[in-house]
Amino acid sequence: MLIHNYGMFWLEANVFWGRPKREGSLLGYCENDKKSGNIDFREQSGIYALYANYELIYAGQVGGKDQKLFDRLKQHRKDLAGRWNMFSWFGTRKVLEDKSLKAEKIAAHPSHKMVLDHLEAVLIAVAEPRLNRQGGKWGEGVDQYLQIRDVRLGCEMEALVKEMHADMKTFINQKLPRKTASA
């Protein structure tokens, strides 16, 4: 297996990038196993793509002990600042039972057909060509992970506005006298 897991169109704004003495994280959960809990993909190896509002603007790779997904994305927040707001990633390290990532292998020997299927699947996922109606052929054992907004970021603006609107409606309904049918 070349690719073991992936995340599509994760929002840069939903990532806690860290602060002094507080490490950041890339949190997700398995689409096929919601009970799997949160997984941190900060140490993932593989390939990634950056998007500006779904337009592909950059593709790269990460791997080896010196470069991991989180660090590379954080670097792009500086060198490509303001030019991307989403990313997709395709990981070569399996998620283990304890929610950690399996150690990198020096060499993997998947079949030629599997390598081609995975490369095609990555290209289709990243570029979304309009004439490719079927998705990529990942095969069994490849899981998609959905992003989790890091709680250290607080509430999203949309959620705050909805909550304020509901509170305002409740307040108005409690304070204003109700009109009667005879009035």
CSV table of C-alpha atoms in Angstrom, one decimal:
chain,number,residue,atom,x,y,z
A,1,MET,CA,0.0,0.0,0.0
A,2,LEU,CA,1.4,3.4,-1.0
A,3,ILE,CA,-1.2,5.7,0.5
A,4,HIS,CA,-2.8,4.7,3.8
A,5,ASN,CA,-4.9,7.7,4.7
A,6,TYR,CA,-5.8,11.2,3.4
A,7,GLY,CA,-7.6,14.4,4.2
A,8,MET,CA,-9.3,16.6,1.6
A,9,PHE,CA,-9.7,20.4,1.7
A,10,TRP,CA,-8.8,20.9,5.4
A,11,LEU,CA,-9.1,24.5,6.4
A,12,GLU,CA,-6.0,26.4,7.4
A,13,ALA,CA,-8.1,28.4,9.8
A,14,ASN,CA,-9.2,25.3,11.7
A,15,VAL,CA,-5.6,24.3,12.6
A,16,PHE,CA,-4.0,25.3,15.9
A,17,TRP,CA,-0.5,26.3,14.7
A,18,GLY,CA,1.0,26.5,18.2
A,19,ARG,CA,2.3,29.1,20.5
A,20,PRO,CA,5.4,29.2,22.7
A,21,LYS,CA,5.5,26.1,24.8
A,22,ARG,CA,2.2,24.9,23.1
A,23,GLU,CA,2.7,22.5,20.2
A,24,GLY,CA,0.2,22.7,17.3
A,25,SER,CA,-1.7,19.8,15.8
A,26,LEU,CA,-3.5,18.5,12.6
A,27,LEU,CA,-6.6,16.8,14.0
A,28,GLY,CA,-8.9,14.5,12.2
A,29,TYR,CA,-11.2,11.5,12.6
A,30,CYS,CA,-11.8,8.6,10.3
A,31,GLU,CA,-14.8,9.0,8.0
A,32,ASN,CA,-15.5,5.2,8.1
A,33,ASP,CA,-14.9,4.9,11.9
A,34,LYS,CA,-16.2,7.9,13.8
A,35,LYS,CA,-15.5,6.0,17.1
A,36,SER,CA,-11.8,5.9,16.2
A,37,GLY,CA,-11.3,9.2,18.0
A,38,ASN,CA,-9.1,12.1,17.2
A,39,ILE,CA,-5.8,11.4,15.3
A,40,ASP,CA,-3.0,14.0,15.1
A,41,PHE,CA,-1.4,13.9,11.7
A,42,ARG,CA,1.3,16.5,12.4
A,43,GLU,CA,4.0,13.9,11.9
A,44,GLN,CA,2.6,12.4,8.7
A,45,SER,CA,4.7,11.8,5.6
A,46,GLY,CA,3.5,11.8,2.0
A,47,ILE,CA,2.3,14.5,-0.4
A,48,TYR,CA,0.1,17.5,0.0
A,49,ALA,CA,-1.6,20.2,-2.0
A,50,LEU,CA,-2.4,23.8,-1.1
A,51,TYR,CA,-5.5,25.6,-2.4
A,52,ALA,CA,-6.9,29.1,-2.6
A,53,ASN,CA,-10.6,28.7,-2.4
A,54,TYR,CA,-10.4,25.2,-4.1
A,55,GLU,CA,-8.0,26.4,-6.8
A,56,LEU,CA,-4.9,24.2,-6.7
A,57,ILE,CA,-1.9,26.5,-6.2
A,58,TYR,CA,0.9,24.4,-4.9
A,59,ALA,CA,1.9,20.7,-4.5
A,60,GLY,CA,4.7,19.2,-2.4
A,61,GLN,CA,6.0,16.3,-0.5
A,62,VAL,CA,7.2,15.6,3.1
A,63,GLY,CA,9.1,12.7,4.6
A,64,GLY,CA,12.2,11.6,6.4
A,65,LYS,CA,13.0,12.5,10.0
A,66,ASP,CA,13.7,16.2,9.3
A,67,GLN,CA,10.4,17.1,7.6
A,68,LYS,CA,6.8,16.4,8.6
A,69,LEU,CA,3.5,17.6,7.3
A,70,PHE,CA,2.7,20.1,10.1
A,71,ASP,CA,6.1,21.7,9.9
A,72,ARG,CA,6.0,22.1,6.1
A,73,LEU,CA,2.5,23.6,6.2
A,74,LYS,CA,3.5,26.0,9.0
A,75,GLN,CA,6.5,27.1,6.8
A,76,HIS,CA,4.1,27.8,3.9
A,77,ARG,CA,2.1,30.1,6.3
A,78,LYS,CA,5.1,32.3,6.1
A,79,ASP,CA,6.6,31.9,2.6
A,80,LEU,CA,3.1,31.7,0.9
A,81,ALA,CA,1.3,33.8,3.5
A,82,GLY,CA,-2.2,34.8,2.5
A,83,ARG,CA,-2.1,32.9,-0.7
A,84,TRP,CA,-3.8,29.6,0.5
A,85,ASN,CA,-6.6,28.7,2.8
A,86,MET,CA,-7.0,25.0,2.4
A,87,PHE,CA,-4.9,21.9,2.0
A,88,SER,CA,-5.2,18.2,1.2
A,89,TRP,CA,-2.8,15.5,2.2
A,90,PHE,CA,-2.1,11.9,1.3
A,91,GLY,CA,-0.2,9.9,4.0
A,92,THR,CA,2.2,7.1,3.7
A,93,ARG,CA,2.2,6.2,7.4
A,94,LYS,CA,-0.6,4.0,8.8
A,95,VAL,CA,-2.7,5.0,11.8
A,96,LEU,CA,-2.1,2.4,14.6
A,97,GLU,CA,-4.5,1.2,17.3
A,98,ASP,CA,-3.0,3.6,19.8
A,99,LYS,CA,-3.8,6.5,17.4
A,100,SER,CA,-0.1,7.1,16.6
A,101,LEU,CA,1.4,6.9,13.2
A,102,LYS,CA,3.4,3.9,12.1
A,103,ALA,CA,7.2,4.4,11.6
A,104,GLU,CA,8.3,5.2,8.1
A,105,LYS,CA,9.5,2.4,6.0
A,106,ILE,CA,12.8,2.8,4.2
A,107,ALA,CA,11.4,0.9,1.1
A,108,ALA,CA,7.9,-0.3,0.2
A,109,HIS,CA,7.2,-2.6,-2.6
A,110,PRO,CA,3.6,-2.3,-3.7
A,111,SER,CA,2.5,-3.7,-7.0
A,112,HIS,CA,2.9,-1.6,-10.2
A,113,LYS,CA,-0.9,-1.6,-10.6
A,114,MET,CA,-1.4,-0.3,-7.0
A,115,VAL,CA,1.2,2.5,-7.5
A,116,LEU,CA,-0.6,3.6,-10.7
A,117,ASP,CA,-4.0,3.4,-9.0
A,118,HIS,CA,-2.8,5.5,-6.1
A,119,LEU,CA,-1.1,8.1,-8.3
A,120,GLU,CA,-4.2,8.4,-10.4
A,121,ALA,CA,-6.4,8.6,-7.3
A,122,VAL,CA,-4.2,11.4,-5.9
A,123,LEU,CA,-4.3,13.4,-9.1
A,124,ILE,CA,-8.1,13.0,-9.4
A,125,ALA,CA,-8.6,14.1,-5.8
A,126,VAL,CA,-6.2,17.1,-6.0
A,127,ALA,CA,-7.2,18.4,-9.4
A,128,GLU,CA,-10.8,17.3,-9.6
A,129,PRO,CA,-10.8,17.1,-13.4
A,130,ARG,CA,-14.4,17.8,-14.6
A,131,LEU,CA,-14.4,14.8,-17.0
A,132,ASN,CA,-13.3,12.2,-14.4
A,133,ARG,CA,-16.7,11.2,-13.2
A,134,GLN,CA,-15.5,8.3,-11.1
A,135,GLY,CA,-13.2,8.8,-8.1
A,136,GLY,CA,-9.8,7.3,-7.7
A,137,LYS,CA,-9.2,3.6,-7.1
A,138,TRP,CA,-7.7,3.6,-3.6
A,139,GLY,CA,-8.5,0.0,-2.9
A,140,GLU,CA,-9.1,-1.5,0.6
A,141,GLY,CA,-7.4,-0.2,3.6
A,142,VAL,CA,-7.2,3.5,2.6
A,143,ASP,CA,-9.2,5.8,4.9
A,144,GLN,CA,-10.3,9.3,4.5
A,145,TYR,CA,-10.0,11.5,7.6
A,146,LEU,CA,-12.2,14.5,8.2
A,147,GLN,CA,-10.7,17.6,9.9
A,148,ILE,CA,-11.5,18.6,13.5
A,149,ARG,CA,-11.4,22.2,14.4
A,150,ASP,CA,-8.9,22.5,17.3
A,151,VAL,CA,-10.8,23.5,20.5
A,152,ARG,CA,-7.9,25.9,21.4
A,153,LEU,CA,-9.1,28.1,18.5
A,154,GLY,CA,-12.4,28.8,20.2
A,155,CYS,CA,-15.8,29.0,18.4
A,156,GLU,CA,-16.1,29.8,14.7
A,157,MET,CA,-17.7,33.2,13.9
A,158,GLU,CA,-20.7,31.5,12.2
A,159,ALA,CA,-21.4,29.5,15.4
A,160,LEU,CA,-21.2,32.6,17.5
A,161,VAL,CA,-23.6,34.5,15.3
A,162,LYS,CA,-26.1,31.7,15.4
A,163,GLU,CA,-25.9,31.5,19.2
A,164,MET,CA,-26.3,35.2,19.6
A,165,HIS,CA,-29.3,35.2,17.2
A,166,ALA,CA,-31.0,32.4,19.2
A,167,ASP,CA,-30.3,34.3,22.5
A,168,MET,CA,-31.7,37.5,21.0
A,169,LYS,CA,-34.9,35.7,19.8
A,170,THR,CA,-35.4,34.3,23.3
A,171,PHE,CA,-34.8,37.6,24.9
A,172,ILE,CA,-37.3,39.4,22.6
A,173,ASN,CA,-39.9,36.7,23.1
A,174,GLN,CA,-39.6,37.0,26.8
A,175,LYS,CA,-39.7,40.9,27.0
A,176,LEU,CA,-42.3,41.8,24.4
A,177,PRO,CA,-46.0,41.5,25.3
A,178,ARG,CA,-47.9,39.1,23.0
A,179,LYS,CA,-50.7,40.5,20.9
A,180,THR,CA,-54.1,39.0,21.5
A,181,ALA,CA,-56.6,38.2,18.8
A,182,SER,CA,-59.0,41.0,19.9
A,183,ALA,CA,-56.3,43.7,19.7
